[in-house]
PDB file of C-alpha atoms in Angstrom:
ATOM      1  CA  UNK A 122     106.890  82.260 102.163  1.00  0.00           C
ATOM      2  CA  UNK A 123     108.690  80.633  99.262  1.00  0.00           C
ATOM      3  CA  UNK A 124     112.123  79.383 100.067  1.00  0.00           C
ATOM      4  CA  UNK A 125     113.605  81.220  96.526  1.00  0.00           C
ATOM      5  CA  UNK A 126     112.024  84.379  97.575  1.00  0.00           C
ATOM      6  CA  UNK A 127     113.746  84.625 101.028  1.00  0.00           C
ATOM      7  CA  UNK A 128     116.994  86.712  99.874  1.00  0.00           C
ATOM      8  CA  UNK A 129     114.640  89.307  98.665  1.00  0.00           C
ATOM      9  CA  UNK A 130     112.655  89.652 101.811  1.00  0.00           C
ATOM     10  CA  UNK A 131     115.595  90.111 104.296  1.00  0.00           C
ATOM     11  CA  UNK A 132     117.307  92.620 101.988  1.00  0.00           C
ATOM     12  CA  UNK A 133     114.008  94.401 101.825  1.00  0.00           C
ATOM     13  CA  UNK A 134     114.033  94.294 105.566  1.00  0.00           C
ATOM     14  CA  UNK A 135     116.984  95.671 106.027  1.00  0.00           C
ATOM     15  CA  UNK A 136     117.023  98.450 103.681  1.00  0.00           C
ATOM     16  CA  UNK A 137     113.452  99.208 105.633  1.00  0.00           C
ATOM     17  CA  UNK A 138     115.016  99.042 109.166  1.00  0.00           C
ATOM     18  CA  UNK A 139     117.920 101.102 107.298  1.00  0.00           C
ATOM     19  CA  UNK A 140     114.954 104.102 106.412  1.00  0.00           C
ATOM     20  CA  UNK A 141     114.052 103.893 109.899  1.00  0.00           C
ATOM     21  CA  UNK A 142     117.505 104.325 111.404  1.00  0.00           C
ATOM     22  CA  UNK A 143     118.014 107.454 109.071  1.00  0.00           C
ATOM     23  CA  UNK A 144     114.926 108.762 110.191  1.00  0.00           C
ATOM     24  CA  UNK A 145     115.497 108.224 114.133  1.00  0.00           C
ATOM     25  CA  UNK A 146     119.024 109.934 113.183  1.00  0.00           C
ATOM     26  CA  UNK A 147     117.650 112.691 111.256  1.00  0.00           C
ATOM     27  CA  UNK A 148     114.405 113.229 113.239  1.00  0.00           C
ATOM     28  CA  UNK A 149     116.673 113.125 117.008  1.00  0.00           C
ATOM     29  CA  UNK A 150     117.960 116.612 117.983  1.00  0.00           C
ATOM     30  CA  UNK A 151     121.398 116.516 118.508  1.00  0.00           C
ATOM     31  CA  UNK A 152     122.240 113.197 117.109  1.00  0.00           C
ATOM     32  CA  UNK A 153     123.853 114.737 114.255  1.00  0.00           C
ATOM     33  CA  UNK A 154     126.398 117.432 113.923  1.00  0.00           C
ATOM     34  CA  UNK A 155     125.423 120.541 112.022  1.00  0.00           C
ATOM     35  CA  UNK A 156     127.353 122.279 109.384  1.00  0.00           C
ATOM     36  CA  UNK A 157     126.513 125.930 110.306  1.00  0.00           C
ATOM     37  CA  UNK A 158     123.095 126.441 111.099  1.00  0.00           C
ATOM     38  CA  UNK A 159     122.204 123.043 108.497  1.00  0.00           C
ATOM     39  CA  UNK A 160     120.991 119.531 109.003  1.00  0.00           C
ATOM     40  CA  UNK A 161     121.914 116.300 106.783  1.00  0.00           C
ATOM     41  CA  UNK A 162     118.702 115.155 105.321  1.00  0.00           C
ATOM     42  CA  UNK A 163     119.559 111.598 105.859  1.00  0.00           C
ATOM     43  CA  UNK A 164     116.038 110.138 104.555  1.00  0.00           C
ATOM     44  CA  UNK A 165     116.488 111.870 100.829  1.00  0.00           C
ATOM     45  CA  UNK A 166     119.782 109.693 100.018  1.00  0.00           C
ATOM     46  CA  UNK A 167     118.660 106.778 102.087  1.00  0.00           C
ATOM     47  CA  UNK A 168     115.744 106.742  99.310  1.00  0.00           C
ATOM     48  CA  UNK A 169     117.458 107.300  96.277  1.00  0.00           C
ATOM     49  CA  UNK A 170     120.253 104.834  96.835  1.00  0.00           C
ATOM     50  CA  UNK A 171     118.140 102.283  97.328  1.00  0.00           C
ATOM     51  CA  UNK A 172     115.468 103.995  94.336  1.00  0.00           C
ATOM     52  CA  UNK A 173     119.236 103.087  92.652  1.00  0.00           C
ATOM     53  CA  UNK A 174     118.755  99.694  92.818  1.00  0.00           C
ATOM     54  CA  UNK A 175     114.941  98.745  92.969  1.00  0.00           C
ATOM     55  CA  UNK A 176     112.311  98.761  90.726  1.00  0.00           C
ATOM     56  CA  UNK A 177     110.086 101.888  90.318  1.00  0.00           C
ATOM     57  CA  UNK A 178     107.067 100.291  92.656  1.00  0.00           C
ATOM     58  CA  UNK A 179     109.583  99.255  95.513  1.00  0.00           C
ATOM     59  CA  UNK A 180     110.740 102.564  95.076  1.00  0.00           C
ATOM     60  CA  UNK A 181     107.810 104.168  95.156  1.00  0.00           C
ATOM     61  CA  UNK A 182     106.932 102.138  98.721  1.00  0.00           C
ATOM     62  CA  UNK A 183     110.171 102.646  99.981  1.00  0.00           C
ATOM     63  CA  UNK A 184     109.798 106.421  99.618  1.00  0.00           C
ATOM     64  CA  UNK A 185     106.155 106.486 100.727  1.00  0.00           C
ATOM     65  CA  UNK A 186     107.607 105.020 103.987  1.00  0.00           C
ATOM     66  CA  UNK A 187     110.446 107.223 104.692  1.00  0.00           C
ATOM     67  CA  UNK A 188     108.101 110.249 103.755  1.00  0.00           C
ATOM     68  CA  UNK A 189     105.695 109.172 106.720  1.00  0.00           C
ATOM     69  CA  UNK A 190     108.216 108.987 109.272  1.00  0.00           C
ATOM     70  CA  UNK A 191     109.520 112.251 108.497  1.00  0.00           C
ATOM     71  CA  UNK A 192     106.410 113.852 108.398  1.00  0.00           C
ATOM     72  CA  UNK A 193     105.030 112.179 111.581  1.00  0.00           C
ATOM     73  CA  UNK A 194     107.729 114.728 113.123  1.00  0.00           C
ATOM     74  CA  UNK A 195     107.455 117.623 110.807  1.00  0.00           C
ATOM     75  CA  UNK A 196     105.641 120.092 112.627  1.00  0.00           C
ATOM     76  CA  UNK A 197     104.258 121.401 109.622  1.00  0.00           C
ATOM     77  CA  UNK A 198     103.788 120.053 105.711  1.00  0.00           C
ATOM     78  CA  UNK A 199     100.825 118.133 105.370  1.00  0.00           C
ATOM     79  CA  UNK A 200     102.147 114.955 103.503  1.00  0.00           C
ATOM     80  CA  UNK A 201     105.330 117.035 101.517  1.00  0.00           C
ATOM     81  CA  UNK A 202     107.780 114.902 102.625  1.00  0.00           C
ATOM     82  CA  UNK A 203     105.769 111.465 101.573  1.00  0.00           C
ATOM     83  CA  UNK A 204     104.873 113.304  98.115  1.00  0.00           C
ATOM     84  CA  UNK A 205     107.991 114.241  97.450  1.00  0.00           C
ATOM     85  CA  UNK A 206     109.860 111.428  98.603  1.00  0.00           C
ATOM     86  CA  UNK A 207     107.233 108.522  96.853  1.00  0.00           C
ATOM     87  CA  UNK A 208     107.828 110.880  93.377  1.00  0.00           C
ATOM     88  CA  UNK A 209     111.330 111.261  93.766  1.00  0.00           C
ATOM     89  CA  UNK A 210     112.023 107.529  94.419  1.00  0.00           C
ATOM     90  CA  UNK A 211     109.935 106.685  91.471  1.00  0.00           C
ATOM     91  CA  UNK A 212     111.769 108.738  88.623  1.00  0.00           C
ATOM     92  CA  UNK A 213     115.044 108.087  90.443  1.00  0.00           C
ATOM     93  CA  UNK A 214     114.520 104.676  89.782  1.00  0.00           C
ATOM     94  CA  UNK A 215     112.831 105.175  86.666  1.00  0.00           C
ATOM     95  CA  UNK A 216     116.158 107.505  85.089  1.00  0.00           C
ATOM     96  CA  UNK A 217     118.147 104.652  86.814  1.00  0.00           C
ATOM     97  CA  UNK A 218     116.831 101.758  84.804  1.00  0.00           C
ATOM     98  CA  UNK A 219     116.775 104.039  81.541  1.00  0.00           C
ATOM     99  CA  UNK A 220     119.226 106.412  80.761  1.00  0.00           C
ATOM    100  CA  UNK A 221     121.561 107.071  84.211  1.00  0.00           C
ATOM    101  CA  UNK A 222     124.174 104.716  85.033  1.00  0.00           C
ATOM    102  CA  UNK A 223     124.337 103.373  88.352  1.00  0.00           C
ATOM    103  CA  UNK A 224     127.513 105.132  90.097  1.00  0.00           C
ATOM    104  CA  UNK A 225     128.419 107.041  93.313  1.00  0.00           C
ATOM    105  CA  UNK A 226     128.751 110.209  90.980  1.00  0.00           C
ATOM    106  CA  UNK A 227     124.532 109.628  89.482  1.00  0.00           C
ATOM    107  CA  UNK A 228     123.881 108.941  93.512  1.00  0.00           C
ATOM    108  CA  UNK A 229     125.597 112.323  94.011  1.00  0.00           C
ATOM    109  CA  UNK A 230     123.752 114.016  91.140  1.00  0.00           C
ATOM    110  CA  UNK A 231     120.257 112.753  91.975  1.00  0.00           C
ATOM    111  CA  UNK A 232     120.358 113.112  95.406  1.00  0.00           C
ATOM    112  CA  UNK A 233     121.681 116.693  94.682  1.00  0.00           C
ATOM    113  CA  UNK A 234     118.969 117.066  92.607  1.00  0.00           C
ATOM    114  CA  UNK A 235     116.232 115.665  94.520  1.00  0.00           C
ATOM    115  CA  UNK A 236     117.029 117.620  97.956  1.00  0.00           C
ATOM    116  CA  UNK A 237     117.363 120.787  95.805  1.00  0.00           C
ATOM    117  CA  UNK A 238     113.655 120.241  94.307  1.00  0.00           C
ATOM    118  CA  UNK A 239     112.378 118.925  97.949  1.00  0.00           C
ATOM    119  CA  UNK A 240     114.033 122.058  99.868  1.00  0.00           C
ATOM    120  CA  UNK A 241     113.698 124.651  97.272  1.00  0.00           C
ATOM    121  CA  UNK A 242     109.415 123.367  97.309  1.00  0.00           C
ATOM    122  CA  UNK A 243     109.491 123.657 101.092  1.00  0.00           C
ATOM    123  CA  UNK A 244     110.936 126.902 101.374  1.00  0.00           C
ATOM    124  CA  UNK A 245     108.691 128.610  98.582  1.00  0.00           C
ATOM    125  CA  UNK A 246     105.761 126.866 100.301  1.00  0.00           C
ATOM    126  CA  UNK A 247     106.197 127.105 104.230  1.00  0.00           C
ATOM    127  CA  UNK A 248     108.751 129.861 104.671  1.00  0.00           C
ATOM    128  CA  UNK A 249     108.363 132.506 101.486  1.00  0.00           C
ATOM    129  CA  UNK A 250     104.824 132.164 101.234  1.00  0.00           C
ATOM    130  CA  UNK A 251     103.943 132.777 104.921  1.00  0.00           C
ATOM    131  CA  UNK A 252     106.850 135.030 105.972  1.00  0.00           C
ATOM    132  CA  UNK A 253     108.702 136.908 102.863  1.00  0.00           C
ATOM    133  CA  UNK A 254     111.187 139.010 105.495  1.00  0.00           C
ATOM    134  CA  UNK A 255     114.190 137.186 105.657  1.00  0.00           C
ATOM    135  CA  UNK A 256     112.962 134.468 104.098  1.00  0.00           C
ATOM    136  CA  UNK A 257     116.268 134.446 101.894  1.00  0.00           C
ATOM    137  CA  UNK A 258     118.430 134.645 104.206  1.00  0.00           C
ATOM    138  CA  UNK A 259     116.929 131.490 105.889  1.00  0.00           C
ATOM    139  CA  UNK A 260     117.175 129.514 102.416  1.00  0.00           C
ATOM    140  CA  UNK A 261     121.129 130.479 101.707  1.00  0.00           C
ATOM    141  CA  UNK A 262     121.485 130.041 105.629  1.00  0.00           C
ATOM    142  CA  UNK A 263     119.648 126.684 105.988  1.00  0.00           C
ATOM    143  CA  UNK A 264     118.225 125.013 103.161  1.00  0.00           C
ATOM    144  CA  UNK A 265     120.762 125.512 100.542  1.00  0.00           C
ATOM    145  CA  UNK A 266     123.323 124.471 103.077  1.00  0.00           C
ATOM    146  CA  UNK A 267     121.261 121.817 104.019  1.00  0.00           C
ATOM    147  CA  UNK A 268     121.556 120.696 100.395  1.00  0.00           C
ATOM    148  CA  UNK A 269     125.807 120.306 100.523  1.00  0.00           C
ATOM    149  CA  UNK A 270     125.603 118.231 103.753  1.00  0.00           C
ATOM    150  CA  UNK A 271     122.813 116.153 102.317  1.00  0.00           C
ATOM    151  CA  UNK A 272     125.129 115.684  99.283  1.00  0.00           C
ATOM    152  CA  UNK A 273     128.365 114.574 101.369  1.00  0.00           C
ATOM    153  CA  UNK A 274     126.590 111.906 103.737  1.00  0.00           C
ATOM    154  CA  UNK A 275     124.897 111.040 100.629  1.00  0.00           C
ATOM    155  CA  UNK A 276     128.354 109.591  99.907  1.00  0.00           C
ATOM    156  CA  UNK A 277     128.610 107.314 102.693  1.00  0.00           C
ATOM    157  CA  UNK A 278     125.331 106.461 102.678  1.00  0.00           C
ATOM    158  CA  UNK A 279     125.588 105.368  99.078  1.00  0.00           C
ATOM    159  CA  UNK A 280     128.677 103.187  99.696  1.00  0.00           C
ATOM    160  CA  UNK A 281     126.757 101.238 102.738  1.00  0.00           C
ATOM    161  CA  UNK A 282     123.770 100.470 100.548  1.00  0.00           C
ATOM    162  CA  UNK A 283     125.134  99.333  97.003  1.00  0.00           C
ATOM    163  CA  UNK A 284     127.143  96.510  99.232  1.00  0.00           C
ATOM    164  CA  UNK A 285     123.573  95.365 100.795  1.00  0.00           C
ATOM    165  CA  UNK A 286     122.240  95.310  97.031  1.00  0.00           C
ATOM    166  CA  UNK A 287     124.787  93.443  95.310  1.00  0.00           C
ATOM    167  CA  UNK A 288     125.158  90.589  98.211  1.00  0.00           C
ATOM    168  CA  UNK A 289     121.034  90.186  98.268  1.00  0.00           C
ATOM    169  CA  UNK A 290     120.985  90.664  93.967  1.00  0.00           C
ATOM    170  CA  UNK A 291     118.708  87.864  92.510  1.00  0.00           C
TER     171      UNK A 291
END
């Protein structure tokens, strides 16, 4: 391990043990209040804050990894959540470097944006598809809900990250 490099190793281990935290939250029953019948995604702005700040390959890892713990307790979804979460982390990043500025309103956007896409995919896919009746009641109910809470810890989660990023910035 080269002695320059060091800063950019223990930031990158503690935005990982970060993802893992948010998933243990997010994956725990009860750990988390609801809002209604909703859940805060809390892996989906862990990974585009720090898709904020990274290049597009970190990203890309970084989302890979926070997809695989959520779907090693998603009882259904076949690799979604890694798919979804390794894209979205790319162009987040991508957008980031290129056109979006780097603010807690573009956090708010593209984390708005990317749990719409991921929940709006997962509904058409595992709930519409296999069970139309009541199927839009469950989206308006739970997923688009899901989307607003996402949004607000978003916020917080946002303002814990950007400090990590600028201390550790190269």
């Amino acid at each position: 391990m080269i002695k320059e490099n060091l800063p950019i190793y223990i930031k990158r281990f503690i935005l990982g043990f970060i993802i893992v935290f948010a998933a243990l939250l997010q994956n725990t029953p009860g750990v988390m209040p609801q809002m209604f019948s909703a859940n805060a995604m809390l892996l989906i702005p862990v990974v585009v804050s720090i898709a904020m700040f990274e290049s597009e390959i970190v990203s890309l890892v970084f989302g890979l990894i926070a997809g695989f713990l959520w779907d090693f307790t998603a009882s259904e979804g076949h690799f979604f959540h890694s798919i979804v979460l390794c894209v979205a982390a790319f162009f987040v990043s991508m957008l980031v470097r290129r056109r979006i500025r780097n603010t807690l309103f573009g956090s708010m956007v593209l984390t708005f944006l990317t749990v719409f896409l991921h929940n709006t995919v997962y509904w058409i896919l595992f709930v519409l598809v296999p069970h139309i009746q009541g199927a839009g009641e469950a989206y308006f109910r739970f997923y688009f809900l899901s989307c607003i809470y996402t949004v607000i810890t978003g916020i917080i989660i946002y303002l814990v990250i950007r400090p990590i990023e600028k201390f550790f910035r190269v």
